[in-house]
Amino acid sequence: MTTLTRLAAWQSLQQHHEQIADAQMKDMFGADPDRFNKFSLSAAGIFLDYSKNRIDESTIPLLLGLARERGLQESIAAMFQGDAINSTEGRSVLHTALRNRSERPVMVEGSDVMPEVRSVLARMRSFSDSVRESTWRGCNGDAITDIVNIGIGGSDLGPLMVTEALDRYSHPRLKMHFVSNVDGSHIVSTLDKLEAETTLFIIASKTFTTQETLANAHTARQWFVDQTGKADGIPKHFVALSTNRSEVEAFGIDAANMFEFWDWVGGRYSLWSAIGLSIALAVGMDRFEELLSGAHAMDEHFMTAPMEANMPVILALLTVWYNNFFGANSHLIAPYDQYLHRFPAYLQQLTMESNGKSVTRDGEAVDYATGPIVWGEPGTNGQHAYFQLVHQGTHLIPADFIVPLESLNPVGDHHAMLLANCFAQTEALMRGKTAEELAIEMKQQGASDAEIARLRGHKTFAGNRPTNTLVLGTVDAASLGALIALYEHKVFAESVVWGINAFDQWGVELGKQLAKTIYAEIGAAQHLTQHSTGHDASTNGLINMAIKRRTLVS
Ligand code: F6P
């Protein structure tokens, strides 16, 4: 048994779970008219209703007891003050410094990083202004019309999600494109739409060694030279965002065109850094700074709010509650806003790369569940796709509903319908429908007793399915910044309870290593007639199919 499962707080939660497991939320609402007020809170412009959870007044205090025993408050302080909490890589974790809008210094190894942070922000402002105002011109003297961000993982998902979310505010001339996949179809289909003379490429890679990004960057550079015949035009059309100056220069991008960040910024936490340049280009640096300010407001809340009124902490503890005591192993994210359509995909990397771990910080195997599977799609679309399983399937799936009170595109009754659907889903998931309610409803519609009996099992809903509702005023840069920071901190707080390192990602390495070996077998023309025997039968068989096909088409 690990330390976590031996804790008194853990054992108390197990007992509490046994007591509460069969309690119905709808009865709790019936018994307590003040439940909504008791289990809701606001922070940084976000309202959280967590009253539709399987909790009573003793649940959160018990969960907070667990958080205290795990030293959550101390871990939060350690992160903000720059301790090397990413222990396997020996690094500080300071994405919060990138959006530190206060005058407080942030120290890493004895020096304040804030002057460097502000200097890169100033360079981002001057560059993005010049492109937006057309003073930055391409090799033929034309204004830039298209911007292609080439990156993957954190160097793609964050900027892509945010530029989509803030599309309403984007520059009318500049069209944003994101290329991530090493599948040639991604870069080719993107380049097909572009004029080289008016396109700016942003090569975004923390390490500048990522295979997919470098392959796409080389293809883009070759295309640019082929289209324009001007290799000397590259400085006007290629910029890099990276921590690795020497690799950027080796690729052929001048250091003057490189926007720097630092190894204390994790890839999936990097949209606040130079990696956000595509965001600044799309919506302007003022809005990018509003995004930072929104996140900073949530940072201040996370750092200073008491644990029982701390939104990221409450959300994290609810995830622990369902994950570890109810055995729920997935978590649904349902944004009721079309602009947030990439938010679940972004959260998949944030949460699953961070908390998809099976050993503690000390390398001991865990004997409890860690990060759940995160998935989702925007509502109302999801209602016509996966919601059936959430309502009547055999899995318990806690869900976060995210909705703005005000639409950026008010038209007809659309927004009232959107809100109604969002609130109705959480009500239906909580209340369900009993056999008695069904019988009354069907009788009123003229159904016979036999018909009612035949359909009873199919048309009743167990209910008691937990949801959080996160309400924004509207989707703007500040509220989006706060929302993203909320989930970043939630994920960190969960990792502290589970005793795992949320900031490394060794699990992605093995596949990368093996891909290099297989690429050497199927990638180079001189190997095409060889026959692979060095793997298991399945992998050999697949490699040999590829070699055969590639031999035929070469
Ligand atoms: O392979 C995983 C990963 O390391 C992510 O953590 C990261 O966001 C992504 O690859 C891209 O890395 P880079 O920015 O160094 O190209």
Coordinates of C-alpha atoms and ligand atoms in Angstrom, one line a residue:
M1 CA 0.0 0.0 0.0
T2 CA 1.4 3.5 -0.9
T3 CA 1.6 6.4 1.6
L4 CA -1.5 8.0 -0.1
T5 CA -3.9 5.1 0.5
R6 CA -2.6 4.6 4.0
L7 CA -3.5 8.2 5.0
A8 CA -6.2 8.7 7.6
A9 CA -7.8 11.2 5.3
W10 CA -8.0 8.6 2.5
Q11 CA -9.6 6.0 4.8
S12 CA -12.1 8.6 6.0
L13 CA -13.0 9.3 2.4
Q14 CA -13.5 5.6 1.7
Q15 CA -15.9 5.4 4.6
H16 CA -17.7 8.5 3.5
H17 CA -18.0 7.1 0.0
E18 CA -19.7 4.0 1.3
Q19 CA -22.2 6.3 3.2
I20 CA -22.9 8.6 0.3
A21 CA -22.6 6.3 -2.7
D22 CA -26.4 5.6 -3.0
A23 CA -27.6 9.1 -2.0
Q24 CA -29.4 10.9 -4.7
M25 CA -28.5 14.5 -5.6
K26 CA -32.1 15.4 -6.4
D27 CA -33.0 14.5 -2.8
M28 CA -30.2 16.7 -1.5
F29 CA -31.5 19.6 -3.6
G30 CA -35.0 18.9 -2.2
A31 CA -33.7 18.9 1.4
D32 CA -31.5 22.0 1.1
P33 CA -32.8 25.1 -0.8
D34 CA -29.5 26.8 -0.3
R35 CA -27.4 24.1 -2.0
F36 CA -26.7 26.2 -5.1
N37 CA -25.2 29.0 -3.0
K38 CA -23.3 26.6 -0.7
F39 CA -21.6 24.8 -3.6
S40 CA -20.7 27.7 -6.0
L41 CA -18.0 30.3 -6.1
S42 CA -16.5 32.9 -8.4
A43 CA -12.9 33.7 -9.3
A44 CA -11.2 35.8 -12.0
G45 CA -14.5 36.4 -13.8
I46 CA -15.6 32.7 -13.8
F47 CA -18.5 31.4 -11.9
L48 CA -18.4 27.7 -10.9
D49 CA -21.6 25.9 -9.9
Y50 CA -20.5 22.5 -8.3
S51 CA -23.8 21.8 -6.6
K52 CA -24.7 19.0 -9.0
N53 CA -22.1 16.7 -7.5
R54 CA -22.4 13.7 -5.3
I55 CA -21.3 15.5 -2.3
D56 CA -22.8 16.6 1.0
E57 CA -21.5 19.2 3.5
S58 CA -18.8 16.8 4.9
T59 CA -17.3 15.8 1.5
I60 CA -15.3 18.9 0.7
P61 CA -13.8 19.2 4.2
L62 CA -12.8 15.5 4.0
L63 CA -11.2 16.1 0.6
L64 CA -9.5 19.2 1.9
G65 CA -8.1 17.1 4.7
L66 CA -6.5 14.9 2.1
A67 CA -5.1 17.9 0.3
R68 CA -3.6 19.2 3.5
E69 CA -2.0 15.9 4.3
R70 CA -0.5 15.9 0.9
G71 CA 0.9 19.4 1.4
L72 CA -1.0 21.1 -1.4
Q73 CA -0.7 24.6 0.0
E74 CA 3.1 24.2 0.4
S75 CA 3.4 22.7 -3.2
I76 CA 1.5 25.7 -4.6
A77 CA 3.9 28.1 -2.9
A78 CA 6.9 26.0 -4.1
M79 CA 5.7 26.2 -7.7
F80 CA 5.2 30.0 -7.6
Q81 CA 8.5 30.6 -6.0
G82 CA 10.5 28.7 -8.6
D83 CA 11.5 25.5 -6.7
A84 CA 12.6 22.8 -9.1
I85 CA 9.4 20.9 -8.7
N86 CA 9.9 19.1 -12.1
S87 CA 12.2 16.7 -10.3
T88 CA 13.0 14.3 -13.1
E89 CA 14.2 17.1 -15.3
G90 CA 15.5 19.3 -12.5
R91 CA 13.5 22.3 -13.6
S92 CA 11.4 25.0 -12.1
V93 CA 7.8 25.3 -13.4
L94 CA 7.1 28.9 -14.0
H95 CA 4.6 29.5 -16.8
T96 CA 3.0 31.8 -14.1
A97 CA 6.0 34.1 -14.5
L98 CA 5.1 34.6 -18.2
R99 CA 1.8 36.2 -17.2
N100 CA 3.1 37.9 -14.0
R101 CA 1.5 41.3 -14.3
S102 CA 2.6 42.4 -10.8
E103 CA 5.9 44.1 -10.0
R104 CA 7.0 41.0 -8.0
P105 CA 10.3 39.5 -9.1
V106 CA 10.4 35.8 -10.0
M107 CA 13.7 34.2 -9.1
V108 CA 15.2 31.2 -10.9
E109 CA 18.7 30.1 -9.7
G110 CA 19.2 33.5 -7.9
S111 CA 18.2 35.8 -10.7
D112 CA 14.9 37.6 -11.5
V113 CA 13.5 36.3 -14.8
M114 CA 11.0 39.1 -15.2
P115 CA 13.2 41.5 -17.2
E116 CA 13.8 38.8 -19.8
V117 CA 10.1 37.9 -19.9
R118 CA 9.2 41.6 -20.4
S119 CA 11.9 42.0 -23.1
V120 CA 10.5 39.1 -25.2
L121 CA 7.0 40.5 -24.8
A122 CA 8.2 43.9 -26.1
R123 CA 9.8 42.2 -29.1
M124 CA 6.6 40.2 -29.7
R125 CA 4.7 43.5 -29.6
S126 CA 7.0 45.3 -32.0
F127 CA 7.0 42.4 -34.5
S128 CA 3.3 41.7 -34.4
D129 CA 2.5 45.4 -34.7
S130 CA 4.7 45.6 -37.8
V131 CA 3.1 42.6 -39.5
R132 CA -0.4 43.7 -38.6
E133 CA 0.3 47.3 -39.7
S134 CA 2.0 46.1 -42.9
T135 CA 5.4 47.8 -42.1
W136 CA 6.9 44.3 -42.1
R137 CA 6.8 43.3 -45.8
G138 CA 7.7 40.1 -47.7
C139 CA 10.6 39.7 -50.1
N140 CA 8.6 41.4 -52.9
G141 CA 7.6 44.3 -50.8
D142 CA 4.0 43.0 -50.3
A143 CA 2.2 42.9 -47.0
I144 CA 1.8 39.6 -45.2
T145 CA -1.6 38.0 -45.7
D146 CA -1.2 34.4 -44.4
I147 CA 0.6 33.1 -41.3
V148 CA 1.5 29.4 -40.9
N149 CA 2.4 28.2 -37.4
I150 CA 4.4 25.0 -37.8
G151 CA 4.6 23.1 -34.5
I152 CA 3.1 20.1 -32.6
G153 CA 1.8 19.3 -29.1
G154 CA 2.2 22.4 -26.9
S155 CA 3.7 24.3 -29.8
D156 CA 0.4 23.9 -31.7
L157 CA -2.6 23.0 -29.5
G158 CA -2.5 26.1 -27.3
P159 CA -2.0 28.7 -30.0
L160 CA -4.5 26.9 -32.3
M161 CA -7.1 26.7 -29.6
V162 CA -6.7 30.3 -28.5
T163 CA -6.7 31.8 -32.1
E164 CA -9.9 29.8 -32.8
A165 CA -11.4 30.9 -29.5
L166 CA -10.6 34.6 -30.2
D167 CA -11.4 34.4 -33.9
R168 CA -14.0 37.1 -33.4
Y169 CA -11.2 39.6 -32.7
S170 CA -8.8 38.5 -35.4
H171 CA -7.1 40.9 -37.9
P172 CA -9.2 41.1 -41.1
R173 CA -6.2 40.7 -43.5
L174 CA -4.3 37.9 -41.7
K175 CA -5.4 34.3 -42.2
M176 CA -4.0 31.9 -39.7
H177 CA -3.0 28.3 -40.5
F178 CA -1.6 25.6 -38.2
V179 CA 0.4 22.7 -39.5
S180 CA 1.3 20.0 -37.1
N181 CA 1.0 16.5 -38.5
V182 CA 4.0 14.9 -40.2
D183 CA 1.4 13.5 -42.7
G184 CA 2.5 15.4 -45.8
S185 CA -1.2 16.0 -46.6
H186 CA -1.3 18.6 -43.8
I187 CA 1.5 20.8 -45.1
V188 CA 0.8 20.2 -48.8
S189 CA -2.9 21.0 -48.5
T190 CA -2.0 24.2 -46.5
L191 CA 0.7 25.4 -49.0
D192 CA -1.7 24.8 -51.9
K193 CA -3.8 27.7 -50.7
L194 CA -0.9 30.2 -50.3
E195 CA 1.2 32.7 -52.1
A196 CA 4.8 32.4 -51.0
E197 CA 5.5 36.2 -51.3
T198 CA 2.8 37.1 -48.8
T199 CA 3.2 34.2 -46.3
L200 CA 5.0 34.2 -43.0
F201 CA 6.1 30.9 -41.4
I202 CA 6.5 30.6 -37.7
I203 CA 8.5 27.6 -36.7
A204 CA 7.4 26.8 -33.1
S205 CA 9.4 24.3 -31.2
K206 CA 10.7 24.4 -27.7
T207 CA 13.5 21.9 -28.4
F208 CA 13.8 22.6 -32.2
T209 CA 14.5 18.9 -32.6
T210 CA 11.0 17.5 -32.9
Q211 CA 10.9 15.3 -36.0
E212 CA 7.4 16.4 -37.3
T213 CA 8.1 20.1 -36.9
L214 CA 11.5 20.0 -38.6
A215 CA 10.1 17.9 -41.5
N216 CA 7.3 20.4 -42.1
A217 CA 9.7 23.3 -41.6
H218 CA 12.1 21.9 -44.2
T219 CA 9.3 21.3 -46.7
A220 CA 7.9 24.8 -46.2
R221 CA 11.4 26.4 -46.7
Q222 CA 12.0 24.3 -49.9
W223 CA 8.5 25.3 -51.2
F224 CA 9.2 29.0 -50.4
V225 CA 12.5 28.9 -52.3
D226 CA 11.0 27.0 -55.2
Q227 CA 8.1 29.4 -55.5
T228 CA 10.0 32.7 -55.2
G229 CA 13.5 31.7 -56.4
K230 CA 14.8 33.8 -53.5
A231 CA 16.7 32.0 -50.8
D232 CA 17.7 35.4 -49.5
G233 CA 14.0 36.2 -48.9
I234 CA 13.9 33.7 -46.0
P235 CA 14.6 36.3 -43.2
K236 CA 11.4 38.1 -44.2
H237 CA 9.3 34.9 -44.2
F238 CA 10.6 32.6 -41.5
V239 CA 10.8 33.3 -37.7
A240 CA 11.4 30.8 -34.9
L241 CA 10.0 30.4 -31.4
S242 CA 12.4 28.3 -29.3
T243 CA 14.6 27.7 -26.4
N244 CA 17.3 26.3 -28.6
R245 CA 19.3 29.1 -30.4
S246 CA 22.0 26.8 -31.9
E247 CA 19.4 24.5 -33.6
V248 CA 17.5 27.5 -34.8
E249 CA 20.6 28.9 -36.4
A250 CA 21.5 25.4 -37.8
F251 CA 18.1 25.4 -39.5
G252 CA 19.0 28.7 -41.2
I253 CA 16.9 31.2 -39.2
D254 CA 18.9 34.2 -38.0
A255 CA 18.9 34.7 -34.2
A256 CA 17.4 38.2 -34.9
N257 CA 14.3 36.4 -36.1
M258 CA 14.1 34.1 -33.0
F259 CA 11.8 34.8 -30.1
E260 CA 13.1 33.1 -27.1
F261 CA 11.7 31.3 -24.1
W262 CA 13.2 29.2 -21.3
D263 CA 13.4 25.6 -20.1
W264 CA 11.3 26.4 -17.0
V265 CA 8.3 26.7 -19.4
G266 CA 6.8 23.3 -20.2
G267 CA 5.7 22.7 -23.7
R268 CA 2.0 22.2 -22.8
Y269 CA 2.2 25.4 -20.6
S270 CA 3.9 27.5 -23.3
L271 CA 1.1 29.4 -25.0
W272 CA 1.9 32.4 -22.7
S273 CA 5.4 32.6 -23.9
A274 CA 6.8 33.4 -27.4
I275 CA 4.9 30.3 -28.5
G276 CA 1.9 32.6 -28.4
L277 CA 3.3 34.8 -31.2
S278 CA 0.6 33.5 -33.6
I279 CA -2.0 34.6 -31.1
A280 CA -0.5 38.1 -30.9
L281 CA -0.4 38.3 -34.7
A282 CA -4.0 37.3 -35.0
V283 CA -5.6 39.4 -32.3
G284 CA -3.0 42.0 -31.5
M285 CA -0.6 42.3 -28.6
D286 CA -3.1 44.2 -26.4
R287 CA -5.4 41.3 -26.5
F288 CA -2.6 38.8 -25.9
E289 CA -1.7 40.8 -22.8
E290 CA -5.4 40.7 -21.8
L291 CA -5.1 36.9 -22.0
L292 CA -2.1 37.1 -19.8
S293 CA -3.9 39.3 -17.3
G294 CA -6.9 36.9 -17.1
A295 CA -4.5 34.1 -16.4
H296 CA -2.7 36.2 -13.8
A297 CA -6.0 36.9 -12.0
M298 CA -6.5 33.2 -11.7
D299 CA -2.9 32.7 -10.5
E300 CA -3.5 35.2 -7.8
H301 CA -6.7 33.4 -6.8
F302 CA -4.9 30.0 -6.8
M303 CA -2.0 31.4 -4.7
T304 CA -4.0 33.3 -2.1
A305 CA -7.6 32.0 -1.8
P306 CA -8.4 29.7 1.1
M307 CA -8.5 26.1 0.0
E308 CA -12.2 25.8 0.6
A309 CA -12.9 28.7 -1.7
N310 CA -10.1 28.0 -4.2
M311 CA -11.6 27.1 -7.6
P312 CA -8.8 25.0 -9.1
V313 CA -8.5 23.2 -5.8
I314 CA -12.2 22.4 -5.6
L315 CA -12.3 21.1 -9.2
A316 CA -9.2 19.0 -8.6
L317 CA -10.6 17.5 -5.4
L318 CA -13.9 16.6 -7.2
T319 CA -11.8 14.8 -9.9
V320 CA -10.0 12.9 -7.1
W321 CA -13.4 12.1 -5.5
Y322 CA -14.8 10.5 -8.7
N323 CA -11.6 9.0 -10.0
N324 CA -10.4 7.4 -6.8
F325 CA -13.6 6.7 -4.8
F326 CA -16.3 6.1 -7.5
G327 CA -13.9 4.5 -10.0
A328 CA -14.8 7.0 -12.8
N329 CA -12.0 6.8 -15.3
S330 CA -12.9 9.5 -17.8
H331 CA -13.9 13.2 -17.6
L332 CA -16.0 14.9 -20.2
I333 CA -15.4 18.5 -21.2
A334 CA -18.5 20.1 -23.0
P335 CA -18.0 23.7 -24.0
Y336 CA -21.3 25.3 -25.0
D337 CA -19.6 27.8 -27.3
Q338 CA -18.5 27.2 -30.8
Y339 CA -15.4 29.3 -30.4
L340 CA -14.1 26.9 -27.8
H341 CA -14.4 23.9 -30.2
R342 CA -10.6 23.1 -29.8
F343 CA -10.7 23.4 -26.0
P344 CA -11.2 19.7 -25.2
A345 CA -8.4 18.7 -27.6
Y346 CA -6.1 21.3 -25.9
L347 CA -7.1 20.0 -22.5
Q348 CA -6.3 16.4 -23.5
Q349 CA -2.6 17.3 -23.8
L350 CA -2.6 19.5 -20.7
T351 CA -4.2 16.9 -18.5
M352 CA -3.2 13.5 -20.0
E353 CA 0.5 14.4 -20.7
S354 CA 0.7 15.9 -17.2
N355 CA -1.1 13.3 -15.1
G356 CA -0.9 10.1 -17.2
K357 CA 1.7 8.7 -14.8
S358 CA 1.9 5.3 -12.9
V359 CA 4.8 6.1 -10.5
T360 CA 5.0 8.6 -7.7
R361 CA 7.6 11.4 -7.6
D362 CA 9.9 8.9 -5.9
G363 CA 9.5 6.3 -8.6
E364 CA 7.2 4.0 -6.6
A365 CA 4.4 2.3 -8.5
V366 CA 1.0 3.7 -7.5
D367 CA -1.8 1.5 -6.3
Y368 CA -4.6 4.0 -7.1
A369 CA -5.8 5.6 -10.3
T370 CA -4.2 8.8 -11.5
G371 CA -5.2 11.1 -14.4
P372 CA -8.6 10.2 -16.1
I373 CA -9.1 10.1 -19.8
V374 CA -10.3 13.6 -20.9
W375 CA -12.5 14.0 -24.0
G376 CA -15.3 16.1 -25.4
E377 CA -16.8 18.1 -28.2
P378 CA -18.8 21.3 -28.1
G379 CA -22.5 21.3 -27.2
T380 CA -25.1 21.2 -28.6
N381 CA -23.4 18.9 -31.2
G382 CA -22.4 16.4 -28.5
Q383 CA -26.0 15.9 -27.5
H384 CA -26.6 14.3 -30.8
A385 CA -23.6 12.1 -30.6
Y386 CA -22.1 10.9 -27.4
F387 CA -24.5 12.1 -24.7
Q388 CA -26.6 9.0 -25.0
L389 CA -23.8 7.1 -23.3
V390 CA -23.4 9.8 -20.6
H391 CA -27.1 9.6 -19.7
Q392 CA -27.8 5.9 -19.9
G393 CA -24.5 4.1 -20.4
T394 CA -22.8 1.9 -17.8
H395 CA -20.0 4.3 -17.0
L396 CA -20.0 7.2 -14.6
I397 CA -18.7 10.2 -16.5
P398 CA -18.3 13.4 -14.5
A399 CA -18.6 16.4 -16.9
D400 CA -17.7 20.0 -17.0
F401 CA -20.1 22.3 -18.9
I402 CA -18.6 25.6 -20.0
V403 CA -20.9 28.4 -21.2
P404 CA -20.8 32.1 -21.7
L405 CA -23.9 34.2 -20.6
E406 CA -23.5 36.5 -23.6
S407 CA -23.0 35.5 -27.2
L408 CA -20.5 37.3 -29.5
N409 CA -22.9 36.8 -32.3
P410 CA -26.4 37.5 -31.0
V411 CA -28.8 36.3 -33.7
G412 CA -32.5 35.5 -33.2
D413 CA -33.0 33.1 -30.2
H414 CA -29.9 31.1 -30.7
H415 CA -28.2 32.0 -27.5
A416 CA -31.3 31.4 -25.4
M417 CA -31.6 28.0 -27.0
L418 CA -27.9 27.3 -26.4
L419 CA -28.2 28.2 -22.7
A420 CA -31.4 26.2 -22.3
N421 CA -29.8 23.1 -23.7
C422 CA -26.7 23.5 -21.5
F423 CA -28.7 23.9 -18.3
A424 CA -31.2 21.2 -19.4
Q425 CA -28.4 18.6 -19.8
T426 CA -27.0 19.2 -16.4
E427 CA -30.5 19.0 -14.9
A428 CA -31.3 15.8 -16.8
L429 CA -28.1 14.2 -15.8
M430 CA -28.7 15.0 -12.2
R431 CA -32.4 14.3 -11.9
G432 CA -32.9 11.4 -14.3
K433 CA -36.4 10.0 -14.8
T434 CA -38.0 7.4 -12.6
A435 CA -40.4 4.6 -13.8
E436 CA -43.2 6.4 -12.0
E437 CA -42.5 9.7 -13.8
L438 CA -42.3 7.8 -17.1
A439 CA -45.6 6.1 -16.5
I440 CA -47.4 9.4 -15.8
E441 CA -45.9 11.0 -18.9
M442 CA -46.7 8.0 -21.1
K443 CA -50.3 7.7 -19.8
Q444 CA -50.9 11.4 -20.6
Q445 CA -49.8 10.6 -24.1
G446 CA -52.3 7.7 -24.3
A447 CA -50.0 4.8 -23.9
S448 CA -51.3 1.5 -22.7
D449 CA -50.0 -0.3 -19.5
A450 CA -48.4 -2.9 -21.7
E451 CA -46.6 -0.3 -23.8
I452 CA -45.4 1.4 -20.7
A453 CA -44.1 -1.8 -19.3
R454 CA -42.4 -2.7 -22.6
L455 CA -40.5 0.6 -22.7
R456 CA -39.9 1.1 -19.0
G457 CA -36.2 0.0 -19.0
H458 CA -35.4 1.9 -22.1
K459 CA -37.0 5.2 -21.3
T460 CA -36.0 5.7 -17.6
F461 CA -32.9 7.5 -16.6
A462 CA -30.9 6.6 -13.4
G463 CA -29.7 10.2 -13.1
N464 CA -27.3 11.1 -10.2
R465 CA -24.6 11.9 -12.8
P466 CA -22.3 14.7 -11.7
T467 CA -21.6 17.9 -13.5
N468 CA -19.8 21.2 -12.9
T469 CA -21.1 24.3 -14.7
L470 CA -18.5 27.0 -15.5
V471 CA -20.1 30.2 -16.5
L472 CA -18.2 33.0 -18.3
G473 CA -19.6 36.5 -19.1
T474 CA -18.5 36.2 -22.7
V475 CA -15.6 34.5 -24.5
D476 CA -13.0 37.2 -24.5
A477 CA -9.2 37.2 -24.0
A478 CA -9.3 37.8 -20.3
S479 CA -11.9 35.2 -19.5
L480 CA -10.2 32.7 -21.8
G481 CA -6.9 33.3 -20.0
A482 CA -8.5 32.7 -16.6
L483 CA -10.2 29.5 -17.9
I484 CA -7.0 28.0 -19.2
A485 CA -5.1 28.9 -16.0
L486 CA -7.9 27.4 -14.0
Y487 CA -7.4 24.0 -15.7
E488 CA -3.6 24.3 -15.5
H489 CA -3.8 24.7 -11.8
K490 CA -6.5 22.0 -11.4
V491 CA -4.2 19.5 -13.1
F492 CA -1.3 20.5 -10.9
A493 CA -3.4 20.3 -7.7
E494 CA -4.5 16.7 -8.7
S495 CA -0.9 15.7 -9.3
V496 CA 0.0 16.9 -5.8
V497 CA -2.7 14.7 -4.2
W498 CA -1.6 11.7 -6.4
G499 CA 2.1 12.4 -5.6
I500 CA 3.1 12.4 -9.2
N501 CA 5.2 14.7 -11.4
A502 CA 2.8 16.7 -13.7
F503 CA 5.6 18.3 -15.6
D504 CA 7.6 15.6 -17.3
Q505 CA 6.4 13.3 -20.2
W506 CA 8.8 10.4 -20.5
G507 CA 5.9 8.2 -21.9
V508 CA 6.2 9.8 -25.3
E509 CA 9.8 8.8 -25.7
L510 CA 9.6 5.1 -26.5
G511 CA 7.4 5.5 -29.5
K512 CA 9.8 8.3 -30.8
Q513 CA 12.8 6.0 -30.4
L514 CA 11.2 3.1 -32.2
A515 CA 9.9 5.3 -35.0
K516 CA 13.5 6.3 -35.7
T517 CA 14.5 2.6 -36.2
I518 CA 11.5 1.9 -38.4
Y519 CA 12.0 5.1 -40.4
A520 CA 15.5 3.9 -41.2
E521 CA 14.0 0.7 -42.5
I522 CA 11.2 2.2 -44.6
G523 CA 12.2 5.8 -45.1
A524 CA 15.3 5.6 -47.3
A525 CA 15.1 4.5 -51.0
Q526 CA 18.2 2.3 -50.8
H527 CA 16.4 0.1 -48.2
L528 CA 13.3 -0.5 -50.2
T529 CA 14.2 -4.0 -51.3
Q530 CA 15.2 -5.1 -47.8
H531 CA 13.0 -7.3 -45.7
S532 CA 12.4 -6.5 -42.1
T533 CA 13.0 -9.3 -39.6
G534 CA 14.2 -7.4 -36.5
H535 CA 10.8 -6.9 -34.7
D536 CA 7.8 -8.9 -33.6
A537 CA 5.8 -10.6 -36.3
S538 CA 3.2 -7.9 -36.4
T539 CA 5.6 -5.0 -36.7
N540 CA 7.7 -6.9 -39.3
G541 CA 4.6 -7.7 -41.3
L542 CA 3.4 -4.1 -41.3
I543 CA 6.9 -2.8 -42.2
N544 CA 7.2 -5.3 -45.0
M545 CA 3.8 -4.3 -46.4
A546 CA 4.9 -0.7 -46.5
I547 CA 8.3 -1.6 -48.1
K548 CA 6.5 -3.7 -50.8
R549 CA 4.0 -0.9 -51.6
R550 CA 6.7 1.8 -51.6
T551 CA 8.9 -0.4 -53.9
L552 CA 5.9 -0.7 -56.3
V553 CA 5.3 3.1 -56.4
S554 CA 8.9 4.2 -56.5
Ligands
F6P1 O1 6.3 14.7 -27.6 C1 5.8 15.4 -26.6 C2 6.3 16.8 -26.6 O2 7.5 16.9 -26.0 C3 5.3 17.8 -25.9 O3 5.5 17.8 -24.6 C4 5.6 19.1 -26.6 O4 4.6 20.0 -26.4 C5 5.7 18.6 -28.0 O5 6.4 17.4 -28.0 C6 6.5 19.5 -29.0 O6 7.8 19.8 -28.6 P1 8.6 20.9 -29.1 O7 8.0 22.2 -28.8 O8 10.0 20.8 -28.5 O9 8.7 20.8 -30.6

